[in-house]
Tab-separated table of C-alpha atoms (C1' of nucleotides) in Angstrom:
chain	number	residue	atom	x	y	z
A	1	MET	CA	16.613	-99.570	-0.504
A	2	LYS	CA	15.279	-96.158	0.445
A	3	TYR	CA	13.325	-94.990	3.318
A	4	THR	CA	10.024	-94.893	1.592
A	5	GLU	CA	10.560	-98.426	0.227
A	6	PHE	CA	11.567	-99.734	3.663
A	7	GLU	CA	8.252	-98.350	5.270
A	8	ASN	CA	6.187	-100.994	3.361
A	9	CYS	CA	8.685	-103.769	2.759
A	10	GLY	CA	7.761	-107.263	3.921
A	11	LEU	CA	10.230	-107.260	6.825
A	12	LYS	CA	8.944	-103.989	8.297
A	13	LYS	CA	5.342	-105.194	7.974
A	14	SER	CA	6.134	-108.550	9.548
A	15	LEU	CA	8.020	-106.978	12.498
A	16	ASP	CA	5.167	-104.440	13.074
A	17	MET	CA	2.661	-107.266	13.235
A	18	ILE	CA	4.446	-109.268	15.948
A	19	SER	CA	6.561	-106.817	17.869
A	20	GLY	CA	3.969	-105.119	20.223
A	21	LYS	CA	4.786	-105.738	23.774
A	22	TRP	CA	2.297	-108.586	24.256
A	23	ASN	CA	2.006	-110.018	20.784
A	24	PRO	CA	4.656	-112.682	20.967
A	25	LEU	CA	3.140	-114.091	24.134
A	26	ILE	CA	-0.351	-113.916	22.782
A	27	LEU	CA	0.783	-115.900	19.689
A	28	TYR	CA	2.740	-118.234	21.808
A	29	HIS	CA	-0.375	-119.231	23.769
A	30	LEU	CA	-2.627	-119.497	20.686
A	31	PHE	CA	-0.044	-121.684	19.140
A	32	HIS	CA	0.041	-124.056	22.103
A	33	GLN	CA	-3.598	-124.203	22.955
A	34	GLY	CA	-5.728	-123.609	19.905
A	35	ASN	CA	-8.177	-120.991	21.235
A	36	TYR	CA	-8.930	-118.690	23.990
A	37	ARG	CA	-11.799	-116.440	25.107
A	38	PHE	CA	-10.993	-113.093	25.981
A	39	ASN	CA	-10.957	-113.406	29.620
A	40	GLU	CA	-8.974	-116.685	29.621
A	41	LEU	CA	-6.316	-115.028	27.634
A	42	TRP	CA	-6.494	-112.083	29.924
A	43	GLN	CA	-6.039	-114.286	32.985
A	44	THR	CA	-3.214	-116.337	31.414
A	45	ILE	CA	-1.213	-113.202	30.748
A	46	PRO	CA	-1.270	-111.723	34.086
A	47	LYS	CA	0.034	-108.326	33.639
A	48	VAL	CA	-1.532	-106.895	30.526
A	49	SER	CA	-4.323	-104.462	30.882
A	50	LYS	CA	-7.633	-105.097	29.249
A	51	LYS	CA	-7.356	-102.046	27.013
A	52	VAL	CA	-3.973	-103.212	25.691
A	53	LEU	CA	-5.039	-106.651	25.314
A	54	THR	CA	-7.948	-105.514	23.227
A	55	LYS	CA	-5.691	-103.349	21.141
A	56	HIS	CA	-3.228	-106.094	20.472
A	57	LEU	CA	-5.937	-108.651	19.523
A	58	ARG	CA	-7.616	-106.083	17.200
A	59	GLN	CA	-4.354	-105.518	15.551
A	60	LEU	CA	-3.513	-109.123	15.207
A	61	GLU	CA	-6.917	-109.522	13.629
A	62	GLU	CA	-6.717	-106.834	11.232
A	63	ASN	CA	-3.264	-108.208	10.147
A	64	GLY	CA	-4.916	-111.388	9.390
A	65	LEU	CA	-2.944	-113.484	12.144
A	66	ILE	CA	-5.805	-114.339	14.206
A	67	GLN	CA	-9.638	-114.766	14.015
A	68	ARG	CA	-12.178	-113.563	16.431
A	69	LYS	CA	-15.584	-115.106	16.588
A	70	GLU	CA	-18.470	-114.181	18.740
A	71	ILE	CA	-20.173	-116.992	20.502
A	72	GLN	CA	-23.924	-116.976	20.723
A	73	GLY	CA	-25.602	-116.896	24.132
A	74	PHE	CA	-25.322	-114.883	27.231
A	75	PRO	CA	-23.276	-113.279	28.384
A	76	PRO	CA	-21.591	-112.783	25.019
A	77	ARG	CA	-18.385	-114.477	24.606
A	78	THR	CA	-15.514	-114.315	22.093
A	79	SER	CA	-13.277	-116.765	20.980
A	80	TYR	CA	-9.691	-116.081	19.235
A	81	ASN	CA	-7.692	-118.369	17.388
A	82	LEU	CA	-4.902	-118.380	14.860
A	83	SER	CA	-5.837	-118.031	11.129
A	84	ASN	CA	-4.186	-120.095	8.487
A	85	LYS	CA	-1.831	-117.100	7.710
A	86	GLY	CA	-1.020	-116.862	11.448
A	87	LYS	CA	-0.122	-120.506	11.510
A	88	LYS	CA	2.559	-119.944	8.850
A	89	LEU	CA	4.419	-117.903	11.375
A	90	GLY	CA	5.006	-120.936	13.394
A	91	PRO	CA	8.338	-122.010	11.896
A	92	ILE	CA	9.557	-118.344	11.849
A	93	LEU	CA	8.776	-117.837	15.497
A	94	LYS	CA	10.590	-121.089	16.204
A	95	ASP	CA	13.665	-119.901	14.314
A	96	LEU	CA	13.633	-116.751	16.156
A	97	ASP	CA	13.240	-118.380	19.474
A	98	ASN	CA	16.367	-120.782	18.753
A	99	PHE	CA	18.301	-117.695	17.495
A	100	GLY	CA	17.595	-115.815	20.764
A	101	ASN	CA	18.624	-118.733	22.664
A	102	SER	CA	22.000	-119.397	20.930
B	1	MET	CA	4.887	-120.339	29.564
B	2	LYS	CA	4.434	-117.702	32.304
B	3	TYR	CA	5.302	-114.136	32.061
B	4	THR	CA	8.567	-114.402	33.863
B	5	GLU	CA	9.764	-117.171	31.498
B	6	PHE	CA	8.478	-115.062	28.529
B	7	GLU	CA	10.714	-112.134	29.607
B	8	ASN	CA	13.883	-114.142	28.919
B	9	CYS	CA	12.776	-116.599	26.209
B	10	GLY	CA	14.626	-116.702	22.927
B	11	LEU	CA	11.773	-115.253	20.978
B	12	LYS	CA	11.563	-112.097	23.095
B	13	LYS	CA	15.229	-111.695	23.077
B	14	SER	CA	15.407	-111.956	19.380
B	15	LEU	CA	12.548	-109.353	18.742
B	16	ASP	CA	14.145	-106.995	21.248
B	17	MET	CA	17.541	-107.237	19.184
B	18	ILE	CA	15.975	-106.348	15.856
B	19	SER	CA	12.678	-104.446	16.430
B	20	GLY	CA	13.963	-101.036	17.292
B	21	LYS	CA	12.664	-98.544	14.617
B	22	TRP	CA	15.714	-98.515	12.469
B	23	ASN	CA	17.365	-101.899	13.277
B	24	PRO	CA	15.808	-103.788	10.253
B	25	LEU	CA	16.930	-101.078	7.783
B	26	ILE	CA	20.535	-100.998	9.432
B	27	LEU	CA	20.792	-104.694	9.220
B	28	TYR	CA	19.365	-104.840	5.537
B	29	HIS	CA	22.114	-102.348	4.545
B	30	LEU	CA	24.907	-104.290	6.261
B	31	PHE	CA	23.695	-107.498	4.581
B	32	HIS	CA	23.663	-105.840	1.211
B	33	GLN	CA	26.973	-103.924	1.299
B	34	GLY	CA	29.345	-105.552	3.709
B	35	ASN	CA	30.383	-102.559	5.784
B	36	TYR	CA	29.571	-98.944	6.515
B	37	ARG	CA	31.251	-96.098	8.289
B	38	PHE	CA	29.084	-94.177	10.663
B	39	ASN	CA	28.416	-91.057	8.315
B	40	GLU	CA	27.960	-93.326	5.448
B	41	LEU	CA	25.185	-95.118	7.157
B	42	TRP	CA	23.596	-91.989	8.469
B	43	GLN	CA	23.497	-90.532	4.930
B	44	THR	CA	22.083	-93.633	3.647
B	45	ILE	CA	19.220	-93.729	6.128
B	46	PRO	CA	18.050	-90.233	5.737
B	47	LYS	CA	15.715	-89.690	8.552
B	48	VAL	CA	17.359	-91.270	11.669
B	49	SER	CA	19.051	-88.961	13.924
B	50	LYS	CA	22.588	-89.390	15.073
B	51	LYS	CA	21.603	-90.014	18.491
B	52	VAL	CA	19.285	-92.729	17.766
B	53	LEU	CA	21.570	-94.204	15.178
B	54	THR	CA	24.213	-94.537	17.676
B	55	LYS	CA	21.840	-96.087	20.175
B	56	HIS	CA	20.778	-98.742	17.630
B	57	LEU	CA	24.309	-99.471	16.657
B	58	ARG	CA	25.464	-99.825	20.257
B	59	GLN	CA	22.774	-102.146	20.974
B	60	LEU	CA	23.369	-104.211	18.058
B	61	GLU	CA	26.860	-104.453	19.011
B	62	GLU	CA	26.090	-105.353	22.457
B	63	ASN	CA	23.741	-108.187	21.274
B	64	GLY	CA	26.696	-109.430	19.105
B	65	LEU	CA	24.957	-108.837	15.791
B	66	ILE	CA	27.447	-106.373	14.517
B	67	GLN	CA	31.076	-105.306	15.109
B	68	ARG	CA	32.370	-101.931	15.423
B	69	LYS	CA	35.936	-101.104	14.361
B	70	GLU	CA	37.947	-97.959	14.838
B	71	ILE	CA	40.037	-97.147	11.936
B	72	GLN	CA	43.429	-95.492	12.615
B	73	GLY	CA	44.215	-91.980	11.111
B	74	PHE	CA	42.630	-88.629	11.203
B	75	PRO	CA	39.820	-87.851	11.393
B	76	PRO	CA	39.115	-91.050	13.312
B	77	ARG	CA	36.720	-93.339	11.631
B	78	THR	CA	34.639	-96.368	12.461
B	79	SER	CA	33.392	-99.194	10.493
B	80	TYR	CA	30.435	-101.245	11.140
B	81	ASN	CA	29.871	-104.741	9.830
B	82	LEU	CA	27.801	-107.892	10.527
B	83	SER	CA	29.407	-110.490	13.015
B	84	ASN	CA	29.055	-114.281	12.428
B	85	LYS	CA	26.028	-114.258	14.616
B	86	GLY	CA	24.530	-111.423	12.788
B	87	LYS	CA	24.945	-113.148	9.534
B	88	LYS	CA	22.796	-116.151	10.834
B	89	LEU	CA	19.909	-113.911	10.920
B	90	GLY	CA	19.837	-113.561	7.174
B	91	PRO	CA	17.559	-116.458	6.354
B	92	ILE	CA	15.161	-115.557	9.139
B	93	LEU	CA	14.895	-111.853	8.028
B	94	LYS	CA	14.186	-113.182	4.540
B	95	ASP	CA	11.358	-115.431	5.844
B	96	LEU	CA	9.902	-112.516	7.748
B	97	ASP	CA	10.118	-110.280	4.587
B	98	ASN	CA	8.520	-113.050	2.505
B	99	PHE	CA	5.820	-113.528	5.183
B	100	GLY	CA	5.146	-109.678	5.151
B	101	ASN	CA	4.771	-109.732	1.455
B	102	SER	CA	2.368	-112.536	1.280
C	1	DA	C1'	-35.290	-105.234	41.277
C	2	DA	C1'	-30.345	-105.767	42.539
C	3	DA	C1'	-26.367	-108.045	41.367
C	4	DC	C1'	-23.529	-110.509	38.240
C	5	DT	C1'	-21.467	-111.848	33.780
C	6	DA	C1'	-18.042	-111.313	29.436
C	7	DG	C1'	-16.067	-108.437	26.571
C	8	DA	C1'	-15.061	-104.575	25.958
C	9	DT	C1'	-14.581	-98.711	25.767
C	10	DT	C1'	-13.425	-94.276	27.925
C	11	DA	C1'	-10.840	-90.479	30.068
C	12	DC	C1'	-6.883	-89.678	31.979
C	13	DC	C1'	-1.771	-90.628	33.221
C	14	DA	C1'	3.204	-92.623	33.086
C	15	DA	C1'	6.918	-94.432	30.754
C	16	DA	C1'	9.650	-95.550	26.802
C	17	DA	C1'	11.409	-94.498	22.328
C	18	DA	C1'	12.634	-91.295	19.085
C	19	DG	C1'	13.634	-86.504	17.377
C	20	DT	C1'	16.304	-81.755	17.357
C	21	DA	C1'	19.947	-78.675	17.658
C	22	DA	C1'	23.873	-77.394	19.685
C	23	DC	C1'	28.260	-78.741	21.190
C	24	DC	C1'	32.664	-81.671	21.957
C	25	DT	C1'	37.216	-83.765	20.554
C	26	DT	C1'	41.491	-84.145	18.105
C	27	DC	C1'	44.019	-83.496	14.575
C	28	DT	C1'	44.767	-81.404	9.580
C	29	DT	C1'	44.602	-78.081	6.012
C	30	DG	C1'	44.358	-73.303	4.155
D	1	DC	C1'	45.080	-69.242	13.792
D	2	DA	C1'	40.440	-70.251	11.889
D	3	DA	C1'	37.927	-73.681	9.722
D	4	DG	C1'	36.694	-78.224	8.834
D	5	DA	C1'	36.237	-83.190	9.366
D	6	DA	C1'	34.326	-87.990	11.643
D	7	DG	C1'	31.959	-89.666	15.145
D	8	DG	C1'	29.872	-88.967	18.404
D	9	DT	C1'	27.337	-86.679	23.367
D	10	DT	C1'	24.109	-83.678	25.731
D	11	DA	C1'	19.967	-81.336	27.189
D	12	DC	C1'	15.533	-80.857	25.989
D	13	DT	C1'	10.859	-81.817	23.471
D	14	DT	C1'	7.593	-84.871	21.020
D	15	DT	C1'	5.555	-89.039	19.860
D	16	DT	C1'	4.316	-93.649	20.838
D	17	DT	C1'	2.946	-97.197	23.642
D	18	DG	C1'	1.259	-99.017	27.597
D	19	DG	C1'	-1.236	-98.783	32.267
D	20	DT	C1'	-5.329	-97.661	35.635
D	21	DA	C1'	-9.855	-97.269	37.081
D	22	DA	C1'	-14.370	-96.426	35.978
D	23	DT	C1'	-18.173	-97.255	33.156
D	24	DC	C1'	-21.141	-99.540	29.533
D	25	DT	C1'	-24.276	-103.231	27.603
D	26	DA	C1'	-28.038	-106.478	27.934
D	27	DG	C1'	-29.558	-110.512	29.198
D	28	DT	C1'	-29.454	-113.963	33.912
D	29	DT	C1'	-29.718	-115.374	38.184
D	30	DT	C1'	-31.142	-114.635	43.300
DNA sequence: AAACTAGATTACCAAAAAGTAACCTTCTTG
DNA sequence: CAAGAAGGTTACTTTTTGGTAATCTAGTTT
């Protein structure tokens, strides 16, 4: 495998999707409690800044792992939950967790 | 899961082990060709600097994923290969690769 | 009409990760 | 005795990532 091939191999793509500082924790919460509004998530993850949380969520959304929905009403709310693709990560994250604990 | 728990959960540990910029590629090569000497690896991965390659290798070694051996003779050589623990990552990396390609 | 709300965005700053080029060591070879 | 070889280390710079605090929007409540 050459460098150029590596840059867009599946492994690299997957790791880029999940390895931002807060992504594993965001995914963890979405796996364990279906869906979150923005501020809920922000309060649940105490140390992340809004800016970075937004950035992580946008990126997860772009990569198709989560879905963002705007909820009608005022003030405007958003809801985030795992997509079908995102849910497929479940067993892999579990394997990684087991590996890290072994 | 709270932030403090997250900091030393298995998932975080695993991701920290493998998500350095060059780690996936280093592991890939070790999986596909048993062992490498330092300069072999450096030439195989054309853009990494010696400094960073060394750092990655040291870290993989500390985490028990690879083994470093000094080979007697002159000039002194080193050889790197996967440990048993490292080999256990194989299926997980394969899953991540499939996921990223899907 | 002022204050409040959720979900951000902006400008600016700090820290972490990676890159570059030169150098070191210890023997061996020409 | 100068040059070369393998496997690094060092000092310094750049890039990437994340953090802080202030601000915005537009409808709602007091």
